[in-house]
XYZ file of C-alpha atoms in Angstrom:
665
model
C 261.648 -146.366 106.283
C 259.588 -149.184 107.767
C 260.886 -151.750 110.246
C 257.731 -153.877 110.034
C 257.935 -154.811 106.375
C 254.528 -153.168 105.766
C 255.041 -149.624 104.470
C 252.564 -146.913 105.255
C 249.994 -146.177 102.560
C 249.478 -142.585 101.519
C 245.895 -142.214 100.411
C 246.485 -138.764 98.940
C 245.412 -135.175 99.242
C 241.798 -134.507 99.981
C 240.980 -138.147 100.897
C 238.822 -138.399 104.004
C 238.840 -141.158 106.565
C 236.060 -143.733 106.414
C 236.152 -144.447 102.678
C 238.234 -147.075 100.899
C 240.973 -146.963 103.500
C 238.711 -148.285 106.243
C 235.968 -150.350 104.639
C 235.076 -153.157 107.048
C 236.740 -151.369 109.985
C 235.408 -149.513 113.014
C 237.031 -146.892 115.213
C 238.485 -148.309 118.405
C 239.609 -144.896 119.657
C 240.244 -141.411 118.369
C 243.245 -139.208 119.012
C 241.832 -136.506 121.271
C 242.920 -133.381 123.073
C 241.549 -131.754 126.212
C 238.332 -129.824 125.899
C 239.060 -126.099 125.525
C 242.784 -126.868 125.241
C 243.182 -127.190 129.017
C 246.955 -127.104 129.554
C 246.626 -128.404 133.143
C 245.766 -131.878 131.837
C 247.738 -131.721 128.582
C 250.371 -134.253 129.850
C 247.640 -136.918 129.733
C 247.096 -136.280 126.013
C 250.567 -135.293 124.752
C 253.912 -136.655 125.952
C 256.819 -134.253 125.430
C 260.442 -135.298 125.117
C 262.916 -134.555 127.882
C 264.197 -131.024 127.542
C 261.151 -129.675 125.696
C 259.325 -127.094 127.740
C 255.595 -127.602 128.138
C 255.255 -123.974 127.036
C 255.917 -125.166 123.483
C 252.290 -126.274 123.444
C 250.037 -123.250 123.700
C 246.344 -123.062 124.335
C 245.674 -121.873 120.797
C 247.559 -124.854 119.303
C 244.592 -127.083 120.149
C 242.331 -126.383 117.189
C 239.493 -128.811 117.934
C 238.839 -131.861 120.066
C 240.721 -133.962 117.471
C 243.221 -131.560 115.898
C 246.346 -129.712 116.978
C 249.104 -127.588 115.458
C 252.686 -128.735 115.917
C 254.863 -125.651 115.782
C 257.794 -125.484 113.411
C 260.734 -127.579 114.650
C 258.759 -129.137 117.523
C 258.410 -132.878 118.137
C 255.123 -133.942 119.689
C 254.438 -137.489 120.880
C 251.013 -139.051 121.150
C 252.565 -141.768 123.323
C 250.368 -140.559 126.163
C 247.775 -142.020 128.509
C 244.748 -140.993 126.449
C 246.238 -141.407 122.965
C 248.528 -144.451 122.934
C 246.812 -147.629 121.764
C 246.763 -150.327 124.524
C 247.793 -153.107 122.147
C 248.339 -155.799 124.790
C 244.801 -155.455 126.139
C 243.304 -155.807 122.659
C 245.666 -158.704 121.957
C 244.733 -160.550 125.172
C 240.984 -160.109 125.446
C 239.551 -159.433 121.975
C 239.316 -161.122 118.579
C 241.395 -158.323 117.033
C 244.746 -159.346 115.504
C 245.853 -156.041 113.979
C 245.106 -152.345 114.319
C 244.985 -149.744 111.558
C 246.300 -146.260 112.346
C 244.921 -143.514 110.097
C 246.554 -140.076 110.333
C 245.285 -136.965 108.551
C 247.687 -134.029 108.282
C 248.361 -130.734 106.541
C 251.838 -129.313 106.180
C 255.402 -130.659 106.079
C 256.937 -132.983 108.630
C 257.233 -136.601 109.722
C 255.089 -139.315 111.296
C 256.998 -141.925 113.303
C 255.187 -144.978 114.675
C 256.517 -146.716 117.803
C 255.655 -149.696 119.916
C 256.713 -150.927 123.346
C 256.871 -154.264 125.121
C 255.915 -155.243 128.658
C 259.297 -154.045 129.965
C 258.714 -150.553 128.615
C 261.355 -150.815 125.887
C 260.457 -148.601 122.928
C 260.958 -149.653 119.307
C 260.622 -147.559 116.145
C 258.212 -149.309 113.757
C 257.665 -147.045 110.749
C 258.340 -143.491 109.628
C 257.086 -141.420 106.722
C 257.630 -137.903 105.444
C 254.402 -135.973 105.111
C 253.529 -132.983 102.961
C 250.622 -131.298 101.267
C 247.186 -130.309 102.391
C 244.622 -132.746 103.810
C 246.748 -135.843 103.286
C 246.025 -139.213 104.826
C 248.472 -141.939 105.854
C 247.510 -145.469 106.864
C 249.586 -147.923 108.921
C 248.531 -151.553 109.389
C 250.085 -152.813 112.608
C 250.024 -156.415 113.906
C 249.256 -157.281 117.550
C 251.042 -160.629 117.704
C 254.009 -159.489 119.835
C 252.017 -157.938 122.685
C 251.480 -161.023 124.838
C 252.397 -159.482 128.196
C 252.160 -155.773 127.561
C 252.944 -152.864 125.306
C 251.412 -149.956 123.386
C 251.466 -148.459 119.904
C 251.747 -144.697 119.404
C 253.096 -142.160 116.974
C 255.116 -138.952 117.076
C 254.777 -135.901 114.874
C 257.753 -133.727 113.881
C 257.051 -130.400 112.213
C 259.405 -129.178 109.503
C 260.243 -125.627 108.544
C 256.548 -124.759 108.798
C 253.855 -125.819 111.263
C 252.345 -129.286 110.858
C 248.641 -129.698 111.566
C 247.257 -132.986 112.815
C 243.720 -132.759 111.476
C 242.597 -136.050 113.014
C 243.804 -139.572 113.680
C 242.126 -142.790 114.727
C 242.933 -146.351 115.689
C 240.699 -148.720 113.665
C 240.005 -152.448 114.022
C 238.297 -154.927 111.711
C 234.595 -155.376 112.371
C 234.968 -159.191 112.163
C 231.172 -159.510 111.809
C 230.798 -158.436 115.435
C 227.565 -156.555 116.188
C 227.838 -153.013 117.482
C 226.492 -152.739 121.003
C 224.874 -149.831 122.794
C 224.600 -148.901 126.447
C 222.395 -147.547 129.176
C 224.289 -145.204 131.479
C 223.360 -145.318 135.159
C 224.597 -142.597 137.509
C 223.756 -142.920 141.193
C 223.681 -139.588 142.992
C 223.114 -138.251 146.478
C 222.935 -134.459 146.704
C 225.546 -133.734 144.039
C 223.369 -132.223 141.296
C 226.109 -129.802 140.206
C 228.443 -132.672 139.254
C 225.651 -134.561 137.517
C 224.447 -131.637 135.419
C 228.013 -130.805 134.406
C 228.602 -134.387 133.217
C 225.257 -134.443 131.413
C 226.267 -131.278 129.606
C 229.518 -132.930 128.468
C 227.623 -136.022 127.296
C 225.125 -133.945 125.362
C 227.952 -132.153 123.523
C 229.728 -135.352 122.423
C 228.005 -136.798 119.353
C 230.327 -139.822 119.312
C 229.238 -140.762 122.821
C 225.565 -140.249 122.020
C 225.873 -142.679 119.121
C 226.477 -145.551 121.578
C 223.975 -144.556 124.282
C 220.359 -145.677 124.426
C 219.448 -144.017 127.684
C 221.069 -141.987 130.447
C 219.505 -142.834 133.801
C 220.003 -140.701 136.891
C 219.172 -142.642 140.049
C 218.500 -139.707 142.355
C 218.552 -140.679 146.023
C 219.026 -137.202 147.467
C 217.016 -134.258 148.725
C 218.779 -131.764 146.421
C 217.200 -132.967 143.201
C 219.053 -133.017 139.904
C 215.872 -132.020 138.059
C 215.697 -128.809 140.123
C 219.320 -127.767 139.610
C 220.139 -124.751 137.398
C 221.025 -125.901 133.896
C 219.104 -129.170 134.043
C 216.259 -127.977 131.826
C 218.698 -126.983 129.089
C 220.551 -130.300 129.173
C 217.250 -132.192 129.275
C 216.181 -130.356 126.142
C 219.471 -131.286 124.457
C 219.334 -134.977 125.422
C 215.599 -135.435 124.988
C 214.378 -139.009 125.382
C 217.932 -140.208 126.059
C 217.683 -138.809 129.609
C 215.475 -140.110 132.414
C 215.481 -139.690 136.194
C 214.467 -142.368 138.691
C 213.831 -141.038 142.204
C 214.211 -143.454 145.090
C 215.091 -143.563 148.780
C 218.741 -143.465 149.789
C 219.749 -147.107 149.407
C 223.438 -146.289 149.085
C 225.724 -147.069 146.197
C 224.665 -150.704 146.045
C 220.995 -149.705 145.944
C 221.540 -147.007 143.354
C 223.745 -149.084 141.085
C 221.447 -152.082 141.444
C 218.554 -149.864 140.361
C 220.585 -148.738 137.347
C 221.340 -152.348 136.409
C 217.742 -153.368 137.057
C 216.337 -150.631 134.821
C 218.980 -151.179 132.154
C 218.066 -154.857 131.895
C 214.282 -154.719 132.311
C 213.803 -151.851 129.856
C 215.437 -154.092 127.261
C 217.052 -151.406 125.098
C 220.766 -152.032 125.615
C 223.570 -154.557 125.386
C 225.477 -152.980 128.262
C 224.901 -151.019 131.444
C 227.619 -148.501 132.264
C 227.766 -147.537 135.942
C 229.033 -144.022 136.677
C 229.673 -142.304 139.987
C 228.161 -138.871 140.488
C 231.134 -136.867 141.820
C 233.345 -137.337 138.784
C 234.603 -135.389 135.815
C 234.191 -137.550 132.734
C 236.457 -137.907 129.702
C 233.593 -138.691 127.324
C 235.747 -140.475 124.717
C 236.298 -143.131 127.396
C 232.727 -144.352 126.992
C 233.110 -144.876 123.247
C 236.295 -146.861 123.873
C 234.677 -149.069 126.507
C 231.843 -150.007 124.166
C 234.146 -150.670 121.183
C 236.412 -152.851 123.314
C 233.498 -154.772 124.859
C 231.993 -155.405 121.411
C 235.227 -157.040 120.261
C 235.900 -159.185 123.357
C 235.910 -162.952 122.811
C 233.242 -163.405 125.437
C 231.160 -161.058 127.609
C 233.581 -158.932 129.638
C 233.236 -156.233 132.287
C 235.263 -153.250 131.067
C 236.139 -150.400 133.394
C 238.210 -147.246 133.418
C 240.921 -145.844 135.619
C 240.673 -143.088 138.197
C 242.594 -139.827 138.121
C 242.679 -137.531 141.136
C 240.104 -134.769 140.746
C 242.172 -132.457 142.956
C 245.491 -133.214 141.231
C 244.379 -133.937 137.715
C 247.554 -135.370 136.190
C 247.859 -137.954 138.970
C 246.663 -141.475 138.127
C 245.401 -142.729 141.451
C 244.812 -146.346 140.527
C 245.769 -148.376 137.458
C 243.931 -151.500 138.483
C 243.391 -153.509 141.645
C 243.130 -157.046 142.901
C 242.110 -158.457 146.268
C 244.868 -159.789 148.475
C 243.527 -163.347 148.906
C 244.925 -163.802 152.428
C 244.418 -160.443 154.164
C 241.350 -159.729 152.017
C 242.019 -156.130 151.210
C 242.629 -154.204 147.973
C 246.124 -154.691 146.597
C 248.192 -153.808 143.543
C 248.444 -156.462 140.824
C 252.239 -156.456 140.551
C 255.081 -155.152 142.742
C 256.334 -152.419 140.392
C 252.947 -150.736 140.274
C 252.186 -147.750 142.453
C 249.297 -145.551 143.472
C 249.368 -141.875 142.626
C 251.544 -141.751 139.508
C 252.000 -138.182 138.255
C 252.159 -137.704 134.471
C 252.867 -133.990 134.734
C 256.680 -134.130 134.773
C 258.617 -133.961 131.532
C 259.443 -137.520 130.508
C 262.621 -138.799 132.138
C 263.465 -142.436 131.522
C 262.817 -144.364 134.697
C 265.660 -146.688 135.633
C 264.625 -147.236 139.231
C 263.822 -150.727 140.416
C 260.339 -149.953 141.655
C 259.291 -147.620 138.841
C 258.309 -144.723 141.086
C 259.691 -141.836 139.028
C 257.021 -139.434 137.746
C 256.713 -138.837 134.033
C 254.844 -139.715 130.878
C 253.709 -143.066 129.583
C 256.759 -143.668 127.399
C 259.170 -143.188 130.294
C 257.287 -145.197 132.932
C 258.161 -148.865 132.520
C 255.564 -150.425 134.796
C 252.668 -148.846 132.894
C 253.569 -150.963 129.857
C 253.023 -154.309 131.579
C 249.433 -155.421 131.078
C 247.603 -155.170 134.382
C 245.026 -157.911 134.968
C 242.525 -157.103 137.704
C 239.893 -158.723 139.908
C 237.392 -155.870 139.715
C 236.916 -152.288 138.656
C 235.631 -149.429 140.771
C 232.109 -148.308 140.020
C 233.240 -144.792 139.235
C 233.008 -146.149 135.635
C 232.314 -149.767 134.774
C 230.633 -151.379 131.754
C 228.740 -154.600 132.507
C 227.147 -156.696 129.744
C 223.399 -157.169 130.187
C 223.888 -160.907 129.642
C 226.203 -161.040 132.664
C 223.753 -159.132 134.865
C 220.967 -161.524 133.884
C 223.117 -164.493 134.863
C 224.849 -163.372 138.072
C 222.336 -160.838 139.392
C 222.580 -157.353 140.816
C 224.740 -155.963 143.612
C 224.678 -157.302 147.134
C 222.376 -155.111 149.303
C 225.243 -153.762 151.419
C 224.752 -150.002 150.926
C 228.368 -148.933 150.206
C 231.902 -150.367 150.263
C 232.937 -153.678 148.725
C 229.883 -153.843 146.439
C 231.981 -153.321 143.295
C 234.725 -155.635 144.593
C 232.299 -158.450 145.384
C 230.586 -158.084 142.011
C 233.880 -158.390 140.152
C 234.838 -161.473 142.171
C 231.413 -163.032 141.629
C 231.694 -162.441 137.884
C 235.188 -163.918 137.870
C 234.011 -167.074 139.613
C 231.326 -167.429 136.908
C 233.973 -167.132 134.190
C 233.639 -163.430 133.302
C 236.726 -161.240 133.218
C 237.068 -157.631 134.308
C 239.432 -155.412 132.293
C 240.606 -151.956 133.402
C 241.282 -150.373 130.015
C 244.051 -147.775 129.585
C 242.807 -144.658 127.842
C 239.425 -144.823 129.601
C 239.190 -142.818 132.803
C 237.391 -140.347 135.033
C 238.602 -137.780 137.522
C 237.351 -138.541 141.027
C 238.268 -137.463 144.554
C 240.888 -139.996 145.629
C 240.852 -141.702 148.995
C 244.088 -139.857 149.769
C 241.812 -136.855 150.354
C 239.279 -138.859 152.346
C 239.358 -140.942 155.492
C 236.386 -143.231 155.122
C 237.802 -145.796 157.536
C 236.600 -143.584 160.390
C 233.141 -142.313 161.184
C 229.868 -143.804 159.981
C 231.450 -145.562 156.991
C 233.503 -147.804 159.298
C 230.395 -149.950 159.866
C 230.095 -150.714 156.155
C 233.811 -151.244 155.657
C 234.000 -153.876 158.376
C 230.736 -155.721 157.749
C 230.957 -155.765 153.959
C 234.582 -156.809 153.888
C 233.663 -159.776 156.051
C 230.638 -160.640 153.893
C 232.678 -160.604 150.688
C 235.312 -162.785 152.351
C 232.703 -165.286 153.499
C 231.505 -165.513 149.904
C 234.841 -165.647 148.090
C 237.833 -166.135 150.418
C 239.248 -169.672 150.034
C 241.535 -169.786 153.078
C 240.403 -171.639 156.212
C 238.751 -169.155 158.578
C 239.314 -166.379 156.048
C 243.099 -166.318 156.155
C 244.318 -163.149 157.902
C 241.108 -161.135 157.850
C 240.057 -161.846 161.449
C 243.444 -160.950 162.890
C 243.596 -157.839 160.720
C 240.100 -156.769 161.749
C 241.056 -157.126 165.407
C 244.149 -154.990 164.821
C 242.010 -152.295 163.209
C 239.724 -152.284 166.242
C 242.782 -151.820 168.449
C 244.190 -149.006 166.300
C 240.945 -147.080 166.487
C 240.688 -147.625 170.232
C 244.180 -146.356 171.026
C 243.469 -143.414 168.669
C 240.417 -142.425 170.783
C 238.083 -143.022 167.803
C 235.286 -144.532 169.863
C 232.442 -143.677 167.484
C 234.279 -145.536 164.738
C 234.661 -148.604 166.978
C 230.987 -148.424 167.904
C 230.148 -148.776 164.231
C 232.580 -151.651 163.765
C 231.121 -153.514 166.744
C 227.630 -153.054 165.309
C 228.926 -154.376 161.983
C 230.245 -157.520 163.644
C 226.948 -158.054 165.472
C 225.019 -157.754 162.215
C 227.460 -160.043 160.429
C 226.908 -162.763 163.030
C 223.130 -162.300 162.770
C 223.268 -163.620 159.202
C 222.197 -162.373 155.751
C 218.414 -162.482 156.092
C 218.080 -158.821 157.176
C 220.378 -157.249 154.579
C 217.551 -156.004 152.353
C 215.297 -154.901 155.209
C 217.947 -152.756 156.930
C 219.304 -151.234 153.719
C 217.415 -147.949 154.124
C 217.508 -147.782 157.941
C 221.032 -148.748 158.980
C 222.719 -145.497 157.977
C 220.328 -143.264 159.978
C 220.800 -145.584 162.943
C 224.583 -145.433 162.735
C 224.629 -141.673 162.249
C 222.281 -141.099 165.175
C 224.901 -142.554 167.515
C 227.456 -139.907 166.497
C 226.050 -137.336 168.912
C 227.156 -139.498 171.850
C 230.862 -139.289 170.965
C 232.968 -136.142 170.964
C 235.362 -137.654 168.409
C 232.546 -137.515 165.836
C 231.142 -134.059 166.614
C 232.676 -131.566 164.196
C 233.159 -127.862 164.758
C 234.429 -125.459 162.128
C 236.943 -123.407 164.112
C 239.528 -124.081 166.803
C 237.978 -121.189 168.702
C 234.864 -123.327 169.128
C 236.816 -125.357 171.716
C 238.527 -124.467 174.969
C 242.131 -123.366 174.512
C 244.850 -126.022 174.264
C 246.390 -126.518 177.676
C 248.799 -129.250 178.662
C 249.184 -129.952 182.411
C 252.917 -130.461 182.078
C 255.307 -130.259 179.130
C 255.587 -133.372 177.000
C 259.022 -134.325 175.772
C 258.995 -134.273 171.940
C 260.172 -137.210 169.890
C 263.801 -136.851 168.855
C 263.439 -138.998 165.777
C 260.581 -140.206 163.570
C 258.637 -143.311 164.506
C 260.193 -146.504 163.198
C 257.510 -147.679 160.745
C 258.994 -151.130 160.267
C 256.994 -154.128 161.452
C 259.066 -154.379 164.640
C 258.854 -150.647 165.203
C 255.094 -150.674 164.922
C 254.869 -153.621 167.299
C 256.862 -151.662 169.875
C 254.687 -148.571 169.399
C 251.569 -150.729 169.596
C 252.674 -152.242 172.902
C 253.288 -148.763 174.309
C 249.901 -147.546 173.088
C 248.090 -150.498 174.674
C 249.969 -150.060 177.940
C 248.881 -146.428 178.091
C 245.225 -147.485 178.030
C 245.446 -148.750 181.600
C 247.099 -145.554 182.854
C 244.631 -142.929 184.127
C 244.437 -139.830 181.918
C 246.252 -136.758 183.104
C 244.062 -134.251 185.001
C 242.164 -131.692 182.969
C 241.987 -133.641 179.718
C 238.204 -133.223 179.546
C 238.330 -129.495 180.301
C 241.037 -128.560 177.779
C 242.544 -130.346 174.781
C 246.243 -131.069 175.246
C 247.338 -130.617 171.612
C 246.271 -130.079 168.018
C 246.822 -132.818 165.418
C 246.638 -132.170 161.679
C 244.958 -134.838 159.569
C 248.223 -135.942 157.964
C 249.679 -136.568 161.435
C 246.648 -138.446 162.736
C 248.439 -141.793 162.843
C 247.594 -144.166 165.637
C 251.137 -144.174 167.041
C 251.069 -140.379 167.258
C 247.520 -139.840 168.497
C 247.911 -142.596 171.111
C 250.477 -140.448 173.001
C 247.773 -138.046 174.120
C 244.804 -138.078 176.461
C 243.019 -135.273 174.652
C 243.506 -133.696 171.216
C 241.843 -131.530 168.594
C 242.016 -133.443 165.304
C 241.304 -132.021 161.837
C 239.291 -134.141 159.420
C 240.499 -135.235 155.963
C 238.500 -132.627 154.057
C 239.820 -129.798 156.225
C 236.267 -128.694 156.976
C 235.995 -129.640 160.622
C 237.720 -130.377 163.917
C 236.811 -133.019 166.495
C 237.872 -133.296 170.126
C 239.315 -136.728 170.933
C 239.233 -137.648 174.652
C 240.699 -140.806 176.138
C 238.270 -142.969 178.141
C 239.905 -146.080 179.694
C 236.574 -147.567 180.836
C 235.159 -147.336 177.312
C 238.317 -148.914 175.912
C 237.997 -151.893 178.245
C 234.337 -152.425 177.402
C 234.796 -152.080 173.645
C 237.941 -154.198 173.590
C 236.199 -157.028 175.443
C 233.296 -156.986 172.962
C 235.660 -156.812 169.991
C 237.618 -159.850 171.198
C 234.386 -161.728 171.809
C 233.169 -160.982 168.283
C 236.387 -162.014 166.586
C 236.497 -165.285 168.533
C 232.906 -166.046 167.509
C 233.581 -165.196 163.866
C 236.565 -167.549 163.894
C 234.629 -170.357 165.542
C 231.576 -169.949 163.290
C 233.404 -169.149 160.052
C 232.434 -172.274 158.140
C 228.811 -172.087 159.267
C 228.628 -168.433 158.281
C 230.149 -169.261 154.907
C 227.449 -171.823 154.214
C 224.685 -169.460 155.282
C 225.882 -166.472 153.246
C 226.682 -168.521 150.137
C 223.300 -170.231 150.199
C 221.589 -166.840 150.471
C 223.581 -165.124 147.696
C 221.376 -165.889 144.700
C 218.275 -164.623 146.473
C 220.010 -161.500 147.843
C 221.130 -160.349 144.383
C 218.031 -161.458 142.478
C 215.858 -159.103 140.458
C 212.851 -160.190 142.512
C 214.438 -159.343 145.881
C 215.599 -155.950 144.653
C 212.187 -155.216 143.102
C 210.589 -155.763 146.519
C 213.136 -153.463 148.149
C 212.548 -150.722 145.572
C 208.800 -151.026 146.098
C 208.979 -151.125 149.905
C 211.228 -148.069 150.105
C 209.658 -146.025 147.295
C 209.478 -142.322 148.223
C 206.061 -140.736 148.542
C 204.959 -138.593 145.613
């Protein structure tokens, strides 16, 4: 039965996809399964009903990248992250008005097509009984009802015998749109193992290679990709499609700018796709990005989502915007959350905030279309025409380069789309702490620069107050090296934009050189590398958790500041007073102590934090002075940075930087 009024067409036994059923169409995405039938990530490809054990899918059921066996009596849903069709995104941003689903099967069973709306309500669209060997069924499905959200997908139900899904694809009309191709640009710093592994996956995927002109590796490290085991074999497989550009370490912005620069000036491609180095790539994602970009009404930046490399069924981010007042990354709508786990068997989520784990079908907030300000440069497609018009990245090394680029494109009328079904696995910032250490300099300076360029509130809204609070948090946490970097960032911000290119290659060594002067940045591997923990007198433990409400944090903050004027207890420089695990390294906890051994986020090192009231007073005075100056000079700084933008991001300025920092042969 069909609820849409358009019954499915059975093409017949032995008919193959790509003939009469799809003349004038192109594949938007293929139904895929994990490489080598990896059951750990299967919940991203197949969504099982509540009550069905995941053990009903076995490793050997995955026959190929595009085919699977559904065991007798089992129901298998392709309403999953990688296999549902993101109808609302195609409806909103492309010229496509309908999608054609083509399903090829062998054996008895049923195909049931579903759709959802932006509220996550599921509706049965069509169902057909299937039988016979190598049969093909075609469903033409309109996109008119997907204004705010929703997906299409289909379920398979095996009968008395196994049902084989031989392949299935989502097709869209060509609409006389040209087919584009891309240059890939991966920026790497001493991660050749990741790069070679991803190159091997690219080389093995013929569908991906059909849309790639060139794969560029911008190698900024000392451990060279070309010297890594396995590179010669993958180079032989990719041939002229692979090229390496060696350059000095100019950070992410320098590496990605080089990738954009080469992708445009070599003149081979319609798009440049930026890829991070420390990722695991779902190669079908690339094909989907290109197909989507080809069909967009106007040039559009199209990016993918990020799954957690260390917890592979967890979707870390589904799209981000910039909070326009506090000028920090934020979620596009209140129901959305970071860290959604697809691994649980689907249980319908009835909670208000949509935080229950589970599959796509059961998670309501995933069905609302998420419109974003930018996409992370772990994977982002940028049309060459856009790069030619708005330029390359700001020369700001790392942090906020991808955010600023998305905002700049938006102000010029170019949208960024984070496309469901396109993703990489990447180490999430849950497993990092890049707000401390040498990266703090770039966080603070670059956040301010992007705000000067794009924030529309007088004096930047809440950014100055928030930056001052961050300085205070780091000070009461005894993170003096971090504050040193932030103070340097504020000095460089006030100095203006003229030096951004010239200090691109030198600022990081300068910042890192200062680390040796601060015990909170000197890492040792073992606790035995430090004197034993010894507290002069017992400290009364907290009887209840810290109140993390706004008022509670204000109270804790007042206590922490008051402690800075109290002399440290004797012996705090001879022996640490306690050990603090990374997860407990919150400012309100660390501020209770005069001396502590603190584990880093990666679990690879331990630093000795020691309270220094004189240093706090000096750094706090400079921080207050900087923030007052930034407030007073905000409008002048805005004019200066905005007037310098076009030159900073120009091809000519970057060409000079590449030439001036070129490594010696």
